[in-house]
Short mmCIF file of C-alpha atoms and ligand atoms in Angstrom, two decimals:
data_model
loop_
_atom_site.label_atom_id
_atom_site.label_comp_id
_atom_site.label_asym_id
_atom_site.label_seq_id
_atom_site.Cartn_x
_atom_site.Cartn_y
_atom_site.Cartn_z
CA MET O 1078 0.00 0.00 0.00
CA SER O 1079 1.50 3.31 -1.00
CA ALA O 1080 2.12 6.14 1.39
CA GLN O 1081 0.10 8.45 -0.88
CA SER O 1082 -3.13 6.67 0.01
CA THR O 1083 -2.85 7.97 3.55
CA GLY O 1084 -1.48 11.39 2.74
CA LYS O 1085 1.34 10.85 5.20
CA LYS O 1086 4.80 9.45 4.93
CA ALA O 1087 5.04 5.76 5.81
CA LYS O 1088 8.17 4.61 7.62
CA ARG O 1089 9.78 1.22 7.70
CA LEU O 1090 9.38 -0.59 10.99
CA ARG O 1091 12.09 -2.14 13.07
CA GLU O 1092 11.06 -5.54 14.40
CA ASN O 1093 10.42 -5.85 18.14
CA ASP O 1094 10.80 -2.12 18.50
CA GLY O 1095 8.19 0.19 19.94
CA MET O 1096 8.24 3.07 17.53
CA THR O 1097 5.97 6.05 17.94
CA SER O 1098 6.03 7.60 14.46
CA ASP O 1099 2.81 8.45 12.62
CA LEU O 1100 1.89 5.99 9.91
CA LEU O 1101 4.08 2.94 9.49
CA ASP O 1102 4.50 0.42 6.75
CA MET O 1103 3.97 -2.62 8.99
CA GLY O 1104 4.73 -5.07 6.19
CA GLU O 1105 2.52 -7.94 5.07
CA VAL O 1106 2.10 -11.67 5.49
CA LEU O 1107 0.61 -14.31 3.21
CA GLY O 1108 -1.97 -15.34 5.78
CA VAL O 1109 -2.88 -16.06 9.36
CA SER O 1110 -4.73 -19.13 10.64
CA ILE O 1111 -6.17 -19.01 14.13
CA THR O 1112 -7.03 -22.10 16.13
CA CYS O 1113 -9.47 -21.61 18.96
CA VAL O 1114 -7.69 -23.52 21.72
CA SER O 1115 -10.45 -22.39 24.07
CA GLU O 1116 -12.96 -19.56 23.94
CA THR O 1117 -14.73 -20.78 27.06
CA GLY O 1118 -13.84 -18.31 29.78
CA TRP O 1119 -16.12 -20.10 32.23
CA PHE O 1120 -19.04 -22.46 31.91
CA ASP O 1121 -21.87 -20.62 33.67
CA SER O 1122 -22.05 -16.82 33.75
CA GLY O 1123 -24.61 -16.83 36.59
CA ILE O 1124 -22.25 -18.76 38.86
CA LEU O 1125 -19.34 -16.41 38.08
CA TRP O 1126 -21.54 -13.36 38.63
CA ASP O 1127 -22.59 -14.73 42.04
CA ASP O 1128 -18.92 -15.34 42.95
CA VAL O 1129 -18.02 -11.74 42.05
CA GLN O 1130 -21.03 -10.24 43.82
CA ARG O 1131 -20.35 -12.25 46.99
CA ALA O 1132 -16.82 -10.81 47.09
CA GLY O 1133 -18.01 -7.20 46.71
CA GLY O 1134 -18.85 -6.71 43.03
CA PRO O 1135 -16.92 -5.81 39.85
CA GLN O 1136 -14.66 -3.30 41.63
CA THR O 1137 -13.13 -6.09 43.72
CA ASN O 1138 -9.61 -7.12 42.76
CA GLN O 1139 -9.70 -10.41 40.87
CA TYR O 1140 -7.14 -11.98 43.23
CA ASP O 1141 -9.50 -11.39 46.22
CA ILE O 1142 -12.44 -13.37 44.85
CA ALA O 1143 -13.23 -16.99 45.77
CA TYR O 1144 -14.41 -18.60 42.54
CA THR O 1145 -16.38 -21.78 42.00
CA GLU O 1146 -13.52 -23.90 40.69
CA SER O 1147 -15.64 -26.35 38.68
CA ASN O 1148 -16.92 -23.34 36.66
CA LEU O 1149 -13.54 -22.22 35.30
CA ALA O 1150 -12.05 -22.71 31.82
CA GLY O 1151 -10.13 -19.92 29.97
CA PHE O 1152 -9.41 -18.09 26.72
CA CYS O 1153 -6.48 -19.07 24.50
CA ALA O 1154 -5.81 -18.96 20.75
CA LEU O 1155 -2.99 -20.26 18.56
CA LEU O 1156 -1.91 -17.93 15.76
CA ASP O 1157 -0.11 -19.42 12.76
CA VAL O 1158 1.35 -16.55 10.73
CA GLU O 1159 2.71 -17.30 7.25
CA ALA O 1160 5.31 -14.78 6.14
CA LEU O 1161 5.78 -13.68 2.53
CA ASP O 1162 8.61 -16.22 2.15
CA GLY O 1163 6.33 -19.06 3.28
CA ARG O 1164 7.90 -19.38 6.72
CA HIS O 1165 5.39 -20.11 9.51
CA SER O 1166 5.60 -18.64 13.02
CA LEU O 1167 3.34 -19.74 15.87
CA TYR O 1168 2.12 -17.46 18.67
CA LEU O 1169 -0.06 -18.16 21.67
CA LEU O 1170 -2.56 -15.46 22.56
CA ASP O 1171 -3.36 -15.76 26.29
CA SER O 1172 -3.05 -18.72 28.62
CA GLY O 1173 -6.55 -19.44 29.95
CA TRP O 1174 -7.73 -19.77 33.55
CA SER O 1175 -8.03 -23.29 35.00
CA THR O 1176 -4.79 -25.24 34.56
CA GLU O 1177 -6.82 -28.46 34.41
CA TRP O 1178 -8.92 -27.06 31.56
CA MET O 1179 -5.90 -25.61 29.76
CA ASP O 1180 -3.99 -28.91 30.00
CA HIS O 1181 -7.05 -30.54 28.43
CA ALA O 1182 -7.38 -27.88 25.71
CA PHE O 1183 -3.63 -28.00 24.94
CA ALA O 1184 -3.80 -31.79 24.59
CA MET O 1185 -6.83 -31.61 22.29
CA THR O 1186 -5.22 -29.07 19.97
CA GLY O 1187 -1.62 -30.31 20.06
CA VAL O 1188 -0.43 -27.08 21.67
CA ASP O 1189 1.18 -29.08 24.50
CA SER O 1190 3.84 -30.58 22.21
CA LEU O 1191 4.20 -27.38 20.20
CA LEU O 1192 5.16 -25.62 23.44
CA GLN O 1193 7.42 -28.44 24.62
CA ASP O 1194 9.22 -28.59 21.27
CA GLY O 1195 9.75 -24.83 21.21
CA GLU O 1196 7.65 -24.40 18.06
CA VAL O 1197 5.51 -21.88 19.89
CA ASN O 1198 8.05 -19.53 21.40
CA THR O 1199 6.00 -16.39 21.98
CA LEU O 1200 3.06 -15.75 24.29
CA ILE O 1201 1.12 -12.54 23.76
CA VAL O 1202 -0.87 -11.69 26.87
CA SER O 1203 -3.83 -9.53 25.87
CA HIS O 1204 -4.57 -8.59 29.50
CA ASP O 1205 -4.30 -10.24 32.87
CA HIS O 1206 -7.98 -10.95 33.47
CA ASN O 1207 -8.38 -14.27 35.26
CA ASP O 1208 -9.79 -16.11 32.25
CA HIS O 1209 -6.85 -15.02 30.05
CA PHE O 1210 -3.97 -15.19 32.49
CA PHE O 1211 -4.53 -17.30 35.62
CA GLY O 1212 -3.76 -20.52 33.70
CA LEU O 1213 -0.21 -19.32 33.01
CA GLU O 1214 1.31 -22.38 34.71
CA SER O 1215 -0.03 -24.65 31.93
CA THR O 1216 2.05 -22.67 29.44
CA LEU O 1217 5.15 -22.12 31.57
CA LYS O 1218 5.51 -25.72 32.72
CA ARG O 1219 5.96 -26.61 29.05
CA ALA O 1220 7.90 -23.55 27.94
CA PRO O 1221 9.33 -21.54 30.86
CA ASP O 1222 11.59 -19.59 28.50
CA ILE O 1223 8.81 -18.42 26.19
CA THR O 1224 9.04 -14.78 25.04
CA MET O 1225 6.19 -12.84 26.56
CA TYR O 1226 4.42 -9.62 25.58
CA TYR O 1227 2.09 -8.11 28.19
CA PRO O 1228 0.64 -4.65 28.91
CA GLU O 1229 3.02 -2.47 30.91
CA SER O 1230 0.18 -2.05 33.45
CA LEU O 1231 0.11 -5.74 34.38
CA GLY O 1232 -0.97 -6.02 38.02
CA GLU O 1233 1.57 -6.51 40.80
CA LYS O 1234 0.28 -9.98 41.69
CA SER O 1235 0.28 -10.97 38.03
CA LEU O 1236 3.95 -9.99 37.81
CA GLN O 1237 4.63 -12.10 40.91
CA LEU O 1238 2.88 -15.00 39.20
CA LEU O 1239 5.43 -14.77 36.36
CA ASP O 1240 8.22 -15.25 38.87
CA GLY O 1241 6.54 -18.20 40.59
CA LYS O 1242 3.92 -17.58 43.27
CA ASP O 1243 1.02 -19.42 44.85
CA PHE O 1244 -2.27 -17.52 45.28
CA SER O 1245 -4.38 -20.68 45.28
CA ALA O 1246 -5.30 -20.52 48.96
CA ILE O 1247 -8.28 -18.60 47.54
CA PRO O 1248 -10.31 -20.98 45.32
CA GLY O 1249 -9.89 -20.30 41.61
CA CYS O 1250 -6.89 -18.02 42.13
CA PRO O 1251 -3.70 -19.08 40.37
CA LYS O 1252 -0.41 -20.64 41.25
CA ASN O 1253 2.69 -20.94 39.10
CA MET O 1254 5.54 -23.20 40.19
CA PHE O 1255 7.47 -22.67 36.95
CA PRO O 1256 9.12 -19.20 37.05
CA HIS O 1257 9.29 -17.46 33.72
CA THR O 1258 12.87 -17.28 32.43
CA GLY O 1259 12.31 -15.91 28.92
CA LYS O 1260 12.38 -12.45 27.41
CA ARG O 1261 9.73 -10.04 28.69
CA ILE O 1262 8.31 -7.26 26.57
CA PRO O 1263 6.02 -4.98 28.57
CA THR O 1264 4.05 -3.04 25.95
CA ARG O 1265 4.00 0.68 26.68
CA PHE O 1266 0.85 2.67 25.95
CA GLY O 1267 1.32 4.81 22.87
CA ASN O 1268 3.82 2.42 21.31
CA ARG O 1269 3.39 -0.38 18.80
CA TYR O 1270 5.30 -3.64 18.73
CA TYR O 1271 6.17 -5.90 15.82
CA PRO O 1272 6.85 -9.59 16.57
CA GLN O 1273 7.46 -9.92 12.82
CA SER O 1274 6.85 -8.00 9.62
CA GLY O 1275 3.13 -7.74 8.93
CA MET O 1276 2.12 -8.24 12.57
CA ALA O 1277 1.63 -5.60 15.26
CA VAL O 1278 0.77 -5.65 18.95
CA VAL O 1279 -0.93 -2.45 20.09
CA PRO O 1280 -1.54 -1.78 23.80
CA PHE O 1281 -4.66 0.21 24.72
CA ASP O 1282 -4.86 2.02 28.04
CA VAL O 1283 -8.25 1.02 29.35
CA THR O 1284 -9.61 0.51 32.88
CA ILE O 1285 -11.22 -2.90 33.20
CA PRO O 1286 -13.38 -4.42 35.99
CA LEU O 1287 -11.80 -6.61 38.70
CA GLY O 1288 -8.75 -4.33 39.08
CA VAL O 1289 -7.25 -4.84 35.62
CA ARG O 1290 -5.81 -2.18 33.32
CA GLY O 1291 -4.69 -2.25 29.68
CA GLU O 1292 -5.25 -4.65 26.78
CA ASN O 1293 -3.04 -5.64 23.86
CA VAL O 1294 -4.74 -6.06 20.49
CA VAL O 1295 -3.01 -7.91 17.63
CA TYR O 1296 -3.22 -6.69 14.03
CA VAL O 1297 -2.01 -8.79 11.09
CA LYS O 1298 -1.85 -7.34 7.57
CA VAL O 1299 -2.58 -10.04 5.00
CA LYS O 1300 -1.38 -9.42 1.44
CA ASP O 1301 -4.17 -8.62 -1.02
CA LYS O 1302 -6.81 -8.90 1.74
CA GLY O 1303 -6.28 -6.37 4.51
CA ILE O 1304 -5.98 -6.14 8.26
CA VAL O 1305 -7.09 -8.97 10.54
CA VAL O 1306 -7.98 -7.78 14.04
CA ILE O 1307 -7.34 -10.29 16.85
CA THR O 1308 -8.61 -9.61 20.37
CA GLY O 1309 -8.70 -11.29 23.75
CA CYS O 1310 -11.69 -9.57 25.33
CA GLY O 1311 -12.01 -6.38 23.30
CA HIS O 1312 -12.26 -4.17 26.39
CA PRO O 1313 -11.04 -1.01 24.56
CA GLY O 1314 -14.33 -1.04 22.64
CA LEU O 1315 -15.14 -1.96 19.06
CA SER O 1316 -14.86 1.57 17.69
CA ALA O 1317 -11.35 2.13 19.07
CA ILE O 1318 -10.16 -1.31 18.05
CA LEU O 1319 -11.45 -1.06 14.47
CA SER O 1320 -10.25 2.51 13.90
CA CYS O 1321 -6.73 1.94 15.23
CA PRO O 1322 -5.17 0.49 12.06
CA SER O 1323 -6.22 3.41 9.84
CA THR O 1324 -4.60 5.92 12.19
CA ASN O 1325 -1.46 3.86 12.82
CA PHE O 1326 -0.54 1.86 9.74
CA ALA O 1327 -0.19 2.75 6.09
CA GLY O 1328 -3.04 0.99 4.29
CA GLY O 1329 -4.66 0.20 7.62
CA GLU O 1330 -8.04 1.53 6.54
CA LYS O 1331 -8.70 -1.73 4.71
CA LEU O 1332 -9.98 -4.24 7.26
CA PHE O 1333 -10.53 -7.86 6.28
CA GLY O 1334 -11.48 -9.91 9.31
CA CYS O 1335 -11.55 -10.31 13.05
CA TYR O 1336 -11.20 -12.99 15.69
CA GLY O 1337 -11.80 -13.05 19.43
CA GLY O 1338 -13.93 -11.46 22.12
CA LEU O 1339 -15.89 -8.26 21.50
CA HIS O 1340 -17.12 -7.82 25.06
CA ILE O 1341 -20.61 -6.98 23.88
CA ALA O 1342 -23.36 -8.39 26.14
CA PRO O 1343 -21.00 -10.99 27.61
CA MET O 1344 -23.63 -11.91 30.20
CA GLU O 1345 -26.41 -11.80 27.55
CA GLN O 1346 -27.81 -8.52 28.91
CA TRP O 1347 -28.71 -7.01 25.51
CA GLU O 1348 -29.23 -3.24 25.43
CA PRO O 1349 -30.51 -1.23 22.43
CA HIS O 1350 -27.29 0.79 22.00
CA MET O 1351 -25.43 -2.46 21.32
CA GLN O 1352 -27.12 -2.59 17.94
CA GLU O 1353 -24.66 0.13 16.89
CA SER O 1354 -21.85 -2.41 17.01
CA ILE O 1355 -23.54 -4.41 14.26
CA GLU O 1356 -23.64 -1.30 12.06
CA LEU O 1357 -20.03 -0.49 12.97
CA MET O 1358 -18.96 -3.94 11.81
CA ARG O 1359 -20.86 -3.57 8.56
CA LYS O 1360 -19.31 -0.16 7.84
CA ALA O 1361 -15.84 -1.56 8.58
CA GLY O 1362 -16.36 -3.90 5.63
CA LEU O 1363 -15.13 -7.01 7.40
CA GLN O 1364 -15.39 -10.12 5.26
CA LYS O 1365 -14.81 -12.73 7.97
CA ILE O 1366 -16.13 -12.23 11.49
CA ALA O 1367 -14.95 -14.94 13.87
CA CYS O 1368 -15.98 -13.54 17.24
CA ASN O 1369 -16.50 -15.71 20.27
CA HIS O 1370 -15.66 -15.73 23.99
CA CYS O 1371 -17.17 -12.60 25.62
CA THR O 1372 -19.25 -11.81 22.55
CA GLY O 1373 -22.80 -12.52 23.66
CA ARG O 1374 -24.85 -15.15 21.86
CA GLU O 1375 -27.43 -12.44 21.23
CA TRP O 1376 -24.83 -10.44 19.31
CA GLY O 1377 -24.08 -13.46 17.15
CA ARG O 1378 -27.76 -14.06 16.41
CA ARG O 1379 -28.35 -10.42 15.53
CA ALA O 1380 -25.20 -10.15 13.41
CA LEU O 1381 -26.28 -13.21 11.43
CA ARG O 1382 -29.79 -11.82 10.97
CA ALA O 1383 -28.24 -8.57 9.74
CA GLY O 1384 -26.34 -10.54 7.10
CA LEU O 1385 -22.84 -10.04 8.50
CA PRO O 1386 -20.28 -12.68 7.46
CA VAL O 1387 -20.13 -14.48 10.80
CA VAL O 1388 -17.91 -17.58 10.67
CA ARG O 1389 -19.76 -20.57 12.10
CA GLY O 1390 -18.16 -23.22 14.29
CA THR O 1391 -18.28 -27.02 14.38
CA ASP O 1392 -18.66 -27.58 18.13
CA LYS O 1393 -15.78 -30.02 17.83
CA TYR O 1394 -15.23 -30.47 21.56
CA ARG O 1395 -18.66 -31.91 22.14
CA GLU O 1396 -17.20 -35.29 21.30
CA PHE O 1397 -14.61 -34.80 24.06
CA ASN O 1398 -17.26 -34.38 26.75
CA LYS O 1399 -16.22 -30.76 27.37
CA VAL O 1400 -18.58 -28.31 25.76
CA PRO O 1401 -17.86 -24.70 24.89
CA VAL O 1402 -20.27 -22.15 26.25
CA LEU O 1403 -20.85 -19.51 23.62
CA ALA O 1404 -20.79 -21.92 20.70
CA ASP O 1405 -23.32 -24.13 22.45
CA GLU O 1406 -26.31 -22.59 20.73
CA ALA O 1407 -29.12 -24.63 19.13
CA ASP O 1408 -27.06 -26.61 16.61
CA GLY O 1409 -23.90 -25.72 18.58
CA THR O 1410 -22.27 -23.79 15.78
CA LEU O 1411 -23.16 -20.14 16.33
CA TYR O 1412 -19.51 -19.19 16.74
CA VAL O 1413 -16.04 -20.48 16.05
CA GLY O 1414 -15.63 -22.82 19.00
CA ASN O 1415 -12.96 -24.82 20.79
CA GLY O 1416 -10.81 -26.81 18.39
CA ASP O 1417 -11.98 -24.88 15.31
CA THR O 1418 -9.52 -23.14 13.00
CA VAL O 1419 -10.30 -20.08 10.90
CA SER O 1420 -7.96 -18.88 8.14
CA PHE O 1421 -7.57 -15.33 6.89
FE1 FE2 C 1813 -12.23 -12.73 28.70
FE1 FE2 C 1814 -11.33 -9.49 30.01
#
């Protein structure tokens, strides 16, 4: 994409460097395939809500809440990025919540051996919410030296967890007996990071319930298609997330697809203003919408009714006696679910 199309001068990026210039040529890749290792944050939203309310409500720090342990699962995705030269690089986005669930999900998707063999050597932490971060031990016991990106605002206890700490005296809180020894890249607000050409990690400064701050969003620019937006929870809001590429990257106004949580009606409490997000998606011109996790079922139903290109799932895990939550709708295929892969 030429610099003229943006009216500003595009600059070449330096890999793994947080540059703060205006519009950058972030490079391109041939494609990105995303495997949903698990989109199931937890099994029953009512149970989680009761746990949070009992501890004092959404302003309570997430490490001070006693959770119902049988209700916990976790978010994690495997990103397979194919560079222009055909070389593949694998990245893990988030590490889930329950270590038991994550061990199961890793085994089902082959991520366990990919970590052990060093084929996945980078973990991008979107944010340290329990369902994205508390399962860290499952990742670190297989790859303690993994390179890790995380928001610079990562909570103090979450940083202690990296070094090996046990918070599990409170039910559902994490422990990690495998201290992280790899490279750490705290992502500073205002900067952008480039694990490889054609791929950017952008940290958003956003205040999030349960004492969390900041979320990394991943953008991948696919040759001849456009930008693929990859989120954990989408806490910065759909408008900010979708408009970021056009104001940061040369050619970033052309969006192609998205994957991950949108944080719209995550507890199925639909409100009229949420309809705007459907229109926002349509205007963005996305051609493949693979949202799941904290995207409410109601959003999925409405997006499909509005004719948006929502990618359906296969409900693959049903045969493994562990069912996803959000994909478990009618025929079980409303969303891309656990074990499904979507290619952009
Ligand atoms: Fe989440
Ligand atoms: Fe979250």
